[in-house]
């Protein structure tokens, strides 16, 4: 084990690693800011990052599970927290798991996560909706290296990421509400995608090909010097599609740089992604030849000032997103005027500070976020129309802007057996009268060295999207009178930890108020969003991770097994409507992944997923060209496999997704891909 000495005050991430815990109250706070010895260990830890505490370049996050680590300080809230004292359900998928799993996109990877409902409209990150604990895709907050990248137009675009899966170091998932930590729209949970995170100088190339003329190439490079580091990723992937009008062409580029100077660190991000894809029956099966093209530009700049016990972190970010949706890709009818064009612009400014003192760590922060849309469909009609570039006689003649101001307060306190984190978000939005108050408290108690009891209660907020408010189409009609969603969530459970084993059992209940769903009372009506008086969600989550190499030895043929099961029950106070989203939830979800060591350099991984979705959808008979009544979602099994061989700087691998060729749908009438074979190679060079 290689160790090095450093000063914790120069480590900008809120993650420190200690060989021993002194068993004295506030011992953690006494050592922070002082000279300590840290070792390069590697064990999978569940942590959740926050926008101002996260250090995306910290290489010690995915840790060797063969080591024993007594205490780890992680950013599980707005204040640093020892992992063993985290009082929330947090899941981390690190790079080691990502590299060995049979997946090639973020949406495929998230399918394996506990209580995540990934509803795909196409393959390979074309477009997916991600919900947490029975929440809708608009109720999930997505962050990139701690920066909010949610799209105000619609949650359908929240996973328009400028990075490829091979560029991701880890994904941190907060199960449950996070508004008091992350702000509005972390209603049912948050997903933080982290890139870079390497101190090494390297160049990596990933090449892949497969069925349906699938092609993928991605190049990543990391360069680190004494006071400077940078990470760059460039990628492209395409396919002819697994059925009619499912072709896609996706490009992305991403840069991340860091500059260190004494007690100040600057971090910059710049990303671009472009997607062009056939949208077979995405929003209505009546017109299956739909097409969509999106572009995203993203940038952020952050400074971290660390003076020991005091930290101050200001940040600015900007995101522009273009969306062109065509109801008819070719030969539109005479009544169809033009595609839908939308351009959203989001910029944010925030400043956060924390102070460590004898009774814990106190934090305060403020965040300003401005969201604007220009469109030929969404928003209010405007007199200052501007032309859509590249199209004659098409104008952005609608626009809308809203501003949001949030203030955060939190205090975290730890003792030998008990940890408490309490805080609140005060929120002011120009569309909402008055100031919203969203408090929460998380408590954890250690029964002994293996068992830990956790409990929390939090209040959360979700603002309507611009699509909710304004969309008008052949089958949809927006509602400008919508109120924001609010909820109170209570959860409690037990965590178990032993050498090589991490398990948890959690029960939660969410009381939702003014929940938004697209509904109608008959098949002939248009879908329209409405606020329900209440939607109550009850759930049970069980998960376990077993690292056999940590328990036995590196020669044991099973490396690891991950198991998870979740159960949900959702009750809506009004049942006179046909629901499009709220009551289409995963009642049962089971996932089992295993990684095997067949030979010294040969490995094999497999995943089995079972999903049983509650609800039904209006079934469309494509042969008859008409709707044929309600159809229940059918449960299904998915099996994915990966075989890989490592030799020096090369990793050769083959993948098979949906091995059983299961016929299934995540969203009504949108057919998913059957069996799909791929073959690829990863090449890594040290610089």
XYZ file of C-alpha atoms in Angstrom:
687
model
C 0.000 0.000 0.000
C 1.503 3.261 -1.135
C 1.090 6.210 1.219
C 1.946 9.874 0.986
C 1.819 12.828 3.343
C -0.214 15.892 2.582
C -2.118 18.658 4.298
C -5.867 18.188 4.449
C -6.295 21.929 4.064
C -4.922 21.633 0.539
C -7.399 18.960 -0.437
C -10.399 20.726 -1.873
C -12.661 17.722 -1.840
C -14.471 17.000 1.398
C -13.066 13.486 1.438
C -10.314 12.445 3.833
C -9.176 8.971 4.741
C -8.062 7.913 8.220
C -6.433 4.717 9.402
C -8.065 4.946 12.828
C -10.943 6.630 14.553
C -10.098 7.988 17.971
C -13.505 7.072 19.507
C -13.719 10.546 21.002
C -16.511 13.017 20.388
C -15.680 15.558 17.673
C -12.371 13.812 16.912
C -13.150 14.121 13.223
C -13.440 17.878 13.464
C -10.191 18.138 15.386
C -8.119 16.546 12.651
C -9.643 18.355 9.697
C -7.380 21.110 8.539
C -4.331 19.526 10.198
C -1.564 17.426 8.725
C -2.669 13.813 8.406
C -1.425 10.743 6.609
C -3.652 9.495 3.834
C -3.243 6.278 1.889
C -4.281 5.369 -1.633
C -6.987 2.886 -0.764
C -9.846 1.742 -2.954
C -13.252 0.639 -1.618
C -16.699 1.341 -3.030
C -18.378 3.863 -0.806
C -21.865 5.256 -1.000
C -21.682 9.022 -1.032
C -23.643 11.829 -2.543
C -21.958 14.998 -3.712
C -23.192 18.504 -3.426
C -22.569 21.325 -5.876
C -20.091 23.176 -3.687
C -18.369 20.338 -1.812
C -17.673 17.968 -4.657
C -14.174 17.481 -6.031
C -14.703 15.664 -9.299
C -10.987 15.006 -9.700
C -10.457 13.146 -6.436
C -9.063 9.755 -7.439
C -9.754 8.160 -4.057
C -13.502 7.794 -4.505
C -13.614 4.368 -6.124
C -11.566 2.445 -3.617
C -10.119 -1.049 -3.497
C -12.722 -3.214 -1.787
C -9.992 -5.588 -0.638
C -8.815 -3.068 1.980
C -10.345 -2.308 5.336
C -11.104 1.349 5.814
C -12.133 2.320 9.334
C -13.487 5.798 8.631
C -13.974 7.827 5.458
C -15.152 11.429 5.281
C -17.421 12.024 2.295
C -19.709 14.761 1.022
C -23.094 13.275 1.804
C -24.769 16.611 2.451
C -23.802 20.263 2.458
C -21.287 19.409 5.186
C -18.661 16.638 5.151
C -19.714 13.396 6.824
C -18.068 10.125 7.753
C -19.478 7.385 5.505
C -20.318 5.116 8.410
C -22.517 7.917 9.764
C -24.489 8.707 6.585
C -28.194 8.764 7.380
C -29.445 8.640 3.788
C -29.729 5.942 1.127
C -26.980 6.654 -1.394
C -25.721 4.402 -4.168
C -22.431 4.743 -6.018
C -21.605 3.037 -9.305
C -17.849 3.428 -9.731
C -15.601 3.061 -12.753
C -14.584 -0.491 -11.892
C -18.215 -1.590 -12.077
C -18.894 0.480 -15.194
C -15.980 -1.094 -17.063
C -17.138 -4.642 -16.365
C -20.892 -4.290 -16.800
C -22.524 -5.155 -20.170
C -23.584 -1.573 -20.937
C -22.567 1.181 -23.347
C -24.727 4.099 -22.255
C -25.749 5.930 -19.097
C -29.405 4.961 -19.394
C -28.484 1.257 -19.651
C -26.237 1.586 -16.598
C -28.890 3.305 -14.494
C -31.267 0.401 -15.101
C -29.221 -1.589 -12.574
C -29.529 1.010 -9.816
C -31.818 0.560 -6.834
C -35.327 2.083 -7.232
C -34.452 3.827 -10.507
C -37.074 3.582 -13.236
C -35.408 4.098 -16.628
C -37.970 4.312 -19.416
C -36.178 4.255 -22.754
C -37.514 5.587 -26.026
C -34.467 4.356 -27.918
C -31.087 2.717 -27.483
C -27.701 4.180 -26.543
C -28.818 7.305 -24.683
C -30.998 8.515 -27.555
C -33.678 9.574 -25.074
C -34.603 8.181 -21.674
C -36.766 9.220 -18.748
C -35.363 8.521 -15.274
C -37.522 8.421 -12.150
C -36.533 7.620 -8.562
C -38.759 5.889 -5.998
C -41.881 6.096 -8.131
C -41.299 9.731 -9.102
C -41.619 10.970 -12.672
C -38.693 11.976 -14.897
C -39.395 15.660 -14.174
C -38.968 14.999 -10.442
C -35.349 13.818 -10.756
C -32.431 16.249 -10.626
C -29.396 15.458 -12.806
C -26.002 17.028 -12.104
C -22.726 16.914 -14.005
C -19.778 17.235 -11.642
C -22.114 18.861 -9.146
C -23.685 21.361 -11.579
C -27.445 21.325 -12.219
C -28.040 20.421 -15.898
C -31.817 19.848 -15.815
C -33.629 21.172 -18.860
C -36.566 23.512 -18.039
C -38.346 22.625 -21.294
C -38.832 18.972 -20.334
C -37.173 16.237 -18.300
C -36.915 14.195 -21.519
C -33.684 16.119 -22.182
C -32.065 15.810 -18.752
C -29.728 13.043 -19.969
C -28.461 14.982 -22.980
C -24.929 14.659 -21.626
C -21.740 15.930 -23.300
C -19.779 12.886 -22.075
C -19.588 9.228 -23.059
C -19.950 6.388 -20.561
C -16.224 5.584 -20.823
C -15.462 9.122 -19.549
C -17.422 8.676 -16.319
C -15.575 7.870 -13.110
C -18.619 7.289 -10.959
C -22.330 8.009 -10.654
C -23.710 8.952 -7.249
C -27.440 8.498 -6.679
C -29.365 10.022 -3.796
C -32.492 7.948 -3.152
C -35.136 10.279 -1.799
C -35.734 14.037 -1.698
C -32.808 16.436 -1.874
C -34.326 19.901 -2.223
C -32.716 21.255 0.953
C -29.315 20.223 -0.434
C -29.602 20.560 -4.224
C -32.530 22.918 -4.669
C -35.861 22.703 -6.534
C -36.542 19.634 -8.709
C -34.541 17.241 -6.524
C -38.064 16.153 -5.638
C -37.665 12.386 -5.449
C -33.874 12.129 -5.768
C -30.719 13.282 -7.523
C -28.146 11.755 -9.874
C -24.626 13.200 -9.931
C -22.433 12.159 -12.887
C -18.717 12.627 -12.294
C -15.981 12.656 -14.918
C -12.185 12.791 -15.018
C -10.950 12.088 -11.494
C -7.448 10.811 -12.278
C -4.002 11.946 -11.192
C -2.394 9.931 -13.988
C -1.401 11.032 -17.469
C -3.026 8.744 -20.016
C -4.642 8.379 -23.416
C -7.510 5.912 -23.908
C -9.327 4.817 -27.053
C -12.547 2.810 -27.103
C -13.680 1.225 -30.398
C -16.875 -0.784 -30.742
C -19.042 -2.289 -33.467
C -22.122 -4.484 -33.567
C -25.491 -5.420 -35.004
C -27.608 -2.916 -36.912
C -24.434 -1.252 -38.236
C -23.574 -0.016 -34.739
C -20.337 1.992 -34.580
C -18.711 3.766 -31.674
C -15.398 5.545 -31.094
C -14.400 7.518 -28.014
C -11.077 9.137 -27.107
C -10.228 10.357 -23.609
C -7.064 11.908 -22.246
C -5.908 13.163 -18.860
C -2.868 15.350 -18.233
C -1.798 16.319 -14.723
C 1.004 18.592 -13.555
C 1.973 20.043 -10.197
C -0.592 22.857 -10.206
C -2.679 22.005 -13.257
C -4.777 19.115 -14.557
C -7.031 18.636 -17.547
C -9.380 16.013 -18.923
C -10.774 15.814 -22.456
C -13.237 13.440 -24.096
C -14.363 13.228 -27.752
C -16.800 10.609 -29.004
C -19.164 9.546 -31.771
C -21.643 6.690 -32.140
C -24.267 5.748 -34.708
C -26.565 2.940 -35.809
C -29.094 2.175 -38.548
C -31.548 1.219 -35.781
C -33.078 -2.032 -34.587
C -36.400 -1.396 -36.329
C -38.005 1.179 -38.590
C -37.101 4.789 -37.742
C -34.824 4.044 -34.773
C -31.543 5.156 -36.366
C -29.308 7.592 -34.496
C -26.152 9.679 -34.839
C -24.625 11.149 -31.657
C -21.468 13.244 -31.142
C -20.024 14.717 -27.963
C -16.991 16.670 -26.754
C -16.043 17.605 -23.191
C -13.203 19.443 -21.449
C -12.503 19.781 -17.739
C -9.562 21.709 -16.308
C -8.269 22.563 -12.847
C -5.708 25.120 -11.725
C -4.237 25.112 -8.212
C -2.693 28.130 -6.508
C -1.915 28.080 -2.790
C -5.312 27.848 -1.056
C -7.351 28.546 -4.189
C -8.431 26.095 -6.862
C -10.170 26.983 -10.130
C -12.225 24.427 -12.047
C -13.707 24.895 -15.528
C -15.977 22.692 -17.669
C -17.012 22.977 -21.300
C -19.188 20.451 -23.119
C -21.057 19.945 -26.379
C -23.368 17.185 -27.580
C -25.439 16.712 -30.712
C -28.086 14.049 -31.305
C -30.030 13.188 -34.454
C -32.404 10.252 -34.249
C -35.547 8.634 -35.540
C -38.270 8.981 -32.912
C -40.540 6.064 -33.764
C -43.874 6.652 -31.938
C -42.140 8.725 -29.238
C -45.106 10.916 -28.375
C -47.921 9.334 -30.360
C -48.129 5.988 -32.199
C -50.600 7.516 -34.635
C -47.678 9.159 -36.471
C -44.701 6.771 -36.054
C -42.312 8.538 -38.469
C -41.263 11.210 -35.985
C -37.764 12.681 -35.908
C -35.826 14.709 -33.364
C -32.519 16.588 -33.258
C -30.988 18.204 -30.169
C -27.842 20.203 -29.398
C -26.467 21.123 -25.984
C -23.747 23.586 -25.000
C -22.656 23.566 -21.369
C -20.018 25.475 -19.385
C -19.185 26.248 -15.772
C -16.496 27.969 -13.747
C -15.907 27.357 -10.054
C -13.407 28.634 -7.476
C -12.628 26.954 -4.163
C -11.026 28.932 -1.366
C -9.904 26.797 1.570
C -8.391 28.421 4.642
C -8.595 25.377 6.887
C -11.757 25.570 8.940
C -13.438 27.936 6.483
C -14.390 27.207 2.866
C -15.868 29.566 0.302
C -16.944 28.366 -3.154
C -18.486 30.679 -5.775
C -19.664 29.217 -9.092
C -21.213 30.277 -12.402
C -22.676 28.042 -15.099
C -24.483 28.292 -18.442
C -26.424 25.783 -20.567
C -28.047 26.275 -23.974
C -30.205 23.522 -25.476
C -31.725 23.299 -28.964
C -34.576 20.918 -29.747
C -36.106 20.323 -33.182
C -39.003 17.885 -33.258
C -40.666 16.792 -36.497
C -43.946 14.939 -36.313
C -43.340 13.758 -39.879
C -39.778 13.005 -40.930
C -40.752 12.767 -44.606
C -43.744 13.807 -46.726
C -45.742 15.757 -44.123
C -49.461 16.314 -44.796
C -50.719 19.713 -45.928
C -52.098 20.581 -42.486
C -48.668 20.180 -40.850
C -47.091 23.644 -40.814
C -43.561 23.273 -39.409
C -41.430 21.337 -36.899
C -41.347 22.384 -33.256
C -38.288 24.502 -32.479
C -37.225 25.195 -28.900
C -34.157 26.961 -27.480
C -33.636 27.052 -23.742
C -31.026 29.182 -22.001
C -30.143 28.585 -18.374
C -27.549 30.415 -16.330
C -26.844 30.230 -12.645
C -24.753 31.930 -9.989
C -24.196 30.504 -6.533
C -21.923 30.985 -3.565
C -21.504 28.560 -0.698
C -19.508 28.639 2.507
C -18.960 26.365 5.494
C -17.230 26.776 8.831
C -15.863 24.041 11.079
C -16.035 24.684 14.813
C -16.256 22.819 18.091
C -19.884 21.798 17.690
C -19.752 20.613 14.106
C -19.820 22.229 10.674
C -22.220 25.013 9.727
C -22.995 25.827 6.094
C -24.781 28.622 4.282
C -25.313 29.124 0.578
C -27.269 31.096 -1.994
C -28.202 30.119 -5.557
C -29.718 32.181 -8.373
C -30.982 30.379 -11.491
C -32.567 31.969 -14.557
C -34.435 29.855 -17.126
C -35.633 31.142 -20.503
C -37.201 29.557 -23.560
C -37.680 30.815 -27.105
C -39.914 28.666 -29.247
C -42.498 28.534 -31.986
C -44.749 26.528 -29.641
C -43.896 27.041 -25.956
C -44.241 30.227 -23.945
C -46.156 33.442 -24.403
C -46.530 35.124 -27.802
C -43.932 37.865 -28.188
C -43.550 40.850 -30.475
C -39.758 40.503 -30.790
C -39.676 37.311 -32.863
C -36.324 36.075 -34.123
C -35.758 33.721 -37.081
C -34.823 30.087 -36.571
C -31.369 29.704 -38.079
C -31.354 27.617 -41.257
C -35.125 27.765 -41.850
C -37.015 30.326 -43.905
C -40.290 31.729 -42.611
C -39.899 29.969 -39.232
C -39.566 32.160 -36.140
C -39.144 31.896 -32.411
C -42.373 33.817 -31.777
C -42.974 32.585 -28.225
C -40.825 33.135 -25.146
C -40.914 32.851 -21.391
C -38.481 33.509 -18.561
C -38.550 32.713 -14.867
C -36.025 33.350 -12.105
C -35.460 31.380 -8.942
C -33.549 32.330 -5.792
C -32.680 29.786 -3.100
C -30.911 30.125 0.237
C -29.544 27.127 2.125
C -28.743 26.643 5.801
C -27.390 23.474 7.378
C -25.596 22.249 10.459
C -24.013 18.809 10.878
C -22.984 17.298 14.207
C -21.297 13.955 14.933
C -20.491 11.974 18.013
C -19.167 8.461 18.506
C -22.542 6.794 17.941
C -24.859 9.535 16.709
C -24.823 11.832 13.693
C -27.350 14.547 12.883
C -27.668 16.814 9.864
C -30.430 19.419 9.824
C -31.089 22.221 7.397
C -33.546 24.038 5.185
C -33.949 25.694 1.806
C -35.756 29.013 1.492
C -37.025 29.389 -2.066
C -38.343 32.411 -3.945
C -39.682 32.044 -7.496
C -41.292 34.796 -9.534
C -44.155 32.451 -10.552
C -44.981 31.530 -6.948
C -46.399 33.840 -4.312
C -44.481 33.949 -1.052
C -41.294 32.249 0.119
C -41.221 28.459 0.252
C -39.698 26.746 3.278
C -38.285 23.238 2.770
C -36.623 21.821 5.893
C -35.193 18.400 6.610
C -33.272 16.369 9.139
C -31.209 13.179 8.811
C -30.286 11.056 11.854
C -28.095 7.951 12.125
C -27.288 5.837 15.186
C -24.647 3.094 15.407
C -25.954 0.090 17.333
C -22.548 -1.585 17.018
C -19.709 -1.758 14.506
C -21.869 -3.650 11.985
C -25.389 -2.232 12.324
C -26.497 1.338 11.876
C -30.030 2.736 12.123
C -30.958 5.641 9.842
C -33.969 7.928 9.618
C -34.821 11.161 7.841
C -37.697 13.474 7.050
C -37.514 16.082 4.290
C -39.810 18.419 2.390
C -39.247 18.846 -1.364
C -40.304 21.007 -4.317
C -40.686 20.587 -8.098
C -41.476 23.400 -10.551
C -43.581 22.728 -13.675
C -41.629 22.482 -16.931
C -42.317 24.759 -19.889
C -43.907 21.782 -21.648
C -46.266 21.294 -18.687
C -47.277 24.930 -18.876
C -47.515 25.730 -22.569
C -47.364 22.778 -24.985
C -50.096 22.573 -27.635
C -50.124 19.686 -30.106
C -52.381 17.230 -31.918
C -52.651 15.047 -28.800
C -51.478 17.332 -25.954
C -52.543 20.584 -24.351
C -50.508 22.407 -21.691
C -51.867 24.075 -18.576
C -50.470 27.529 -17.628
C -52.319 27.445 -14.298
C -50.306 24.588 -12.816
C -49.031 24.864 -9.252
C -45.603 23.556 -8.140
C -45.416 20.062 -6.674
C -44.565 19.588 -3.007
C -44.031 16.546 -0.817
C -43.014 15.391 2.644
C -40.920 12.212 2.694
C -40.182 10.010 5.683
C -37.765 7.090 5.586
C -36.073 4.770 8.018
C -34.019 1.629 7.907
C -30.922 -0.290 8.859
C -27.507 -0.597 7.243
C -25.182 -3.541 7.721
C -21.462 -3.503 7.030
C -18.863 -6.217 7.419
C -15.700 -7.134 5.588
C -16.666 -7.444 1.938
C -20.411 -7.004 2.606
C -22.619 -3.922 2.487
C -26.390 -4.280 2.891
C -29.362 -2.066 3.639
C -33.100 -2.308 4.231
C -35.125 0.900 4.005
C -38.828 1.724 4.178
C -40.120 5.102 2.996
C -43.357 7.010 2.549
C -43.882 10.153 0.460
C -46.973 12.343 0.819
C -47.221 14.363 -2.404
C -49.358 17.455 -2.860
C -50.342 19.108 -6.167
C -48.596 16.314 -8.086
C -48.626 16.954 -11.840
C -49.683 14.256 -14.293
C -50.792 14.279 -17.934
C -54.309 12.860 -17.894
C -57.597 12.591 -19.772
C -61.023 11.114 -19.073
C -61.555 9.379 -22.436
C -59.514 8.049 -25.343
C -60.760 10.838 -27.624
C -59.539 13.721 -25.432
C -56.119 15.352 -25.499
C -53.573 14.723 -22.744
C -53.516 17.669 -20.329
C -51.437 18.176 -17.146
C -53.386 18.546 -13.925
C -52.518 19.022 -10.256
C -53.797 16.168 -8.123
C -54.787 16.894 -4.528
C -52.502 14.142 -3.299
C -50.407 11.201 -4.426
C -48.995 8.969 -1.694
C -46.077 6.604 -2.316
C -44.965 3.739 -0.088
C -41.825 1.727 -0.788
C -39.408 -0.904 0.470
C -35.799 -1.194 -0.702
C -33.402 -4.049 -0.089
C -29.853 -4.142 -1.426
C -26.635 -6.046 -0.790
C -23.131 -5.974 -2.246
C -20.731 -8.845 -1.659
C -17.077 -8.572 -2.644
C -15.733 -12.125 -2.556
C -12.158 -11.039 -3.297
C -12.232 -9.035 -0.095
C -13.628 -11.981 1.887
C -11.473 -14.694 0.350
C -8.671 -13.907 -2.115
C -7.989 -12.526 -5.560
C -8.036 -16.061 -6.932
C -11.653 -16.713 -5.952
C -13.644 -17.228 -9.150
C -16.499 -14.890 -8.099
C -15.346 -11.303 -7.841
C -18.583 -9.684 -6.698
C -22.352 -10.014 -6.560
C -24.801 -7.124 -6.296
C -28.443 -7.709 -5.463
C -31.317 -5.239 -5.154
C -35.091 -5.386 -4.868
C -37.613 -2.583 -4.564
C -41.357 -2.535 -4.046
C -43.650 0.443 -4.624
C -47.290 1.222 -4.033
C -48.729 4.529 -5.256
C -52.183 5.824 -4.334
C -53.849 8.719 -6.120
C -56.762 10.504 -4.461
C -58.592 11.055 -7.765
C -59.057 8.016 -10.014
C -61.429 9.404 -12.657
C -58.560 10.114 -15.072
C -56.491 7.979 -17.414
C -52.932 8.572 -16.184
C -49.923 8.932 -18.473
C -47.080 8.948 -15.940
C -47.919 9.019 -12.210
C -49.562 5.599 -11.975
C -47.191 3.915 -14.448
C -44.553 2.959 -11.897
C -42.353 -0.068 -11.205
C -44.255 -2.025 -8.588
C -41.546 -4.680 -8.409
C -37.949 -4.335 -9.554
C -35.284 -6.974 -9.068
C -31.695 -6.841 -10.248
C -28.787 -9.241 -9.859
C -25.330 -8.554 -11.290
C -22.316 -10.807 -10.925
C -18.688 -10.524 -11.998
C -16.600 -13.692 -12.443
C -12.898 -14.399 -12.805
C -12.703 -17.270 -15.293
C -8.943 -17.180 -15.882
C -6.114 -14.889 -14.874
C -6.950 -12.331 -17.590
C -10.406 -13.499 -18.611
C -13.551 -12.204 -16.940
C -17.296 -12.544 -17.376
C -20.162 -10.439 -16.041
C -23.898 -10.844 -16.284
C -26.996 -8.996 -15.189
C -30.536 -10.244 -14.702
C -33.297 -7.660 -14.354
C -36.976 -8.219 -13.615
C -39.528 -5.430 -13.900
C -43.236 -5.507 -13.141
C -44.830 -2.184 -14.019
C -48.141 -1.064 -12.599
C -50.679 0.586 -14.861
C -51.742 0.418 -18.471
C -51.512 2.345 -21.719
C -53.701 3.023 -24.730
C -52.674 0.235 -27.063
C -52.339 1.218 -30.707
C -52.941 -1.439 -33.367
C -50.473 -0.503 -36.105
C -52.020 -2.989 -38.543
C -55.488 -1.483 -38.120
C -54.206 2.065 -37.713
C -56.287 2.819 -34.616
C -56.331 2.602 -30.823
C -57.574 -0.699 -29.442
C -58.313 0.054 -25.783
C -56.287 -0.136 -22.584
C -53.498 -2.711 -22.266
C -51.749 -3.680 -19.044
C -47.969 -3.495 -18.863
C -46.549 -7.000 -18.886
C -43.679 -7.995 -16.541
C -40.439 -9.084 -18.187
C -36.914 -10.394 -17.609
C -33.813 -8.931 -19.263
C -30.461 -10.734 -19.360
C -27.234 -8.974 -20.415
C -23.746 -10.499 -20.634
C -20.181 -9.377 -21.155
C -16.986 -11.369 -21.767
C -13.675 -9.512 -21.511
C -9.975 -10.300 -21.786
C -7.224 -8.026 -20.504
C -3.723 -8.075 -21.943
C -1.294 -5.309 -21.048
C -2.837 -2.050 -22.287
C -5.625 -3.770 -24.211
C -9.052 -4.971 -23.109
C -10.970 -6.997 -25.674
C -14.637 -7.550 -24.960
C -17.907 -8.765 -26.403
C -21.403 -7.909 -25.187
C -24.884 -9.255 -25.678
C -27.844 -7.234 -24.457
C -31.326 -8.696 -24.098
C -29.911 -12.181 -24.604
C -33.346 -13.799 -24.326
C -34.664 -11.514 -27.097
C -37.509 -10.381 -24.821
C -40.292 -8.357 -26.401
C -41.117 -5.501 -24.007
C -42.021 -1.824 -23.711
C -40.955 0.788 -21.161
C -43.363 3.358 -22.599
C -46.615 2.347 -24.246
C -46.348 1.455 -27.959
C -42.589 2.194 -28.155
C -40.914 -1.111 -29.052
C -37.527 -1.765 -27.456
C -34.513 -3.469 -29.013
C -34.221 -7.241 -29.005
C -30.991 -9.212 -28.831
C -27.989 -7.051 -29.755
C -24.365 -8.223 -30.102
C -21.358 -5.906 -29.909
C -17.583 -6.399 -30.092
C -14.971 -3.870 -28.994
C -11.531 -3.025 -27.662
C -10.216 -0.525 -25.115
C -6.650 0.710 -25.601
C -4.877 2.573 -22.810
C -1.507 4.333 -23.020
C 0.389 6.009 -20.185
C 1.771 9.431 -21.092
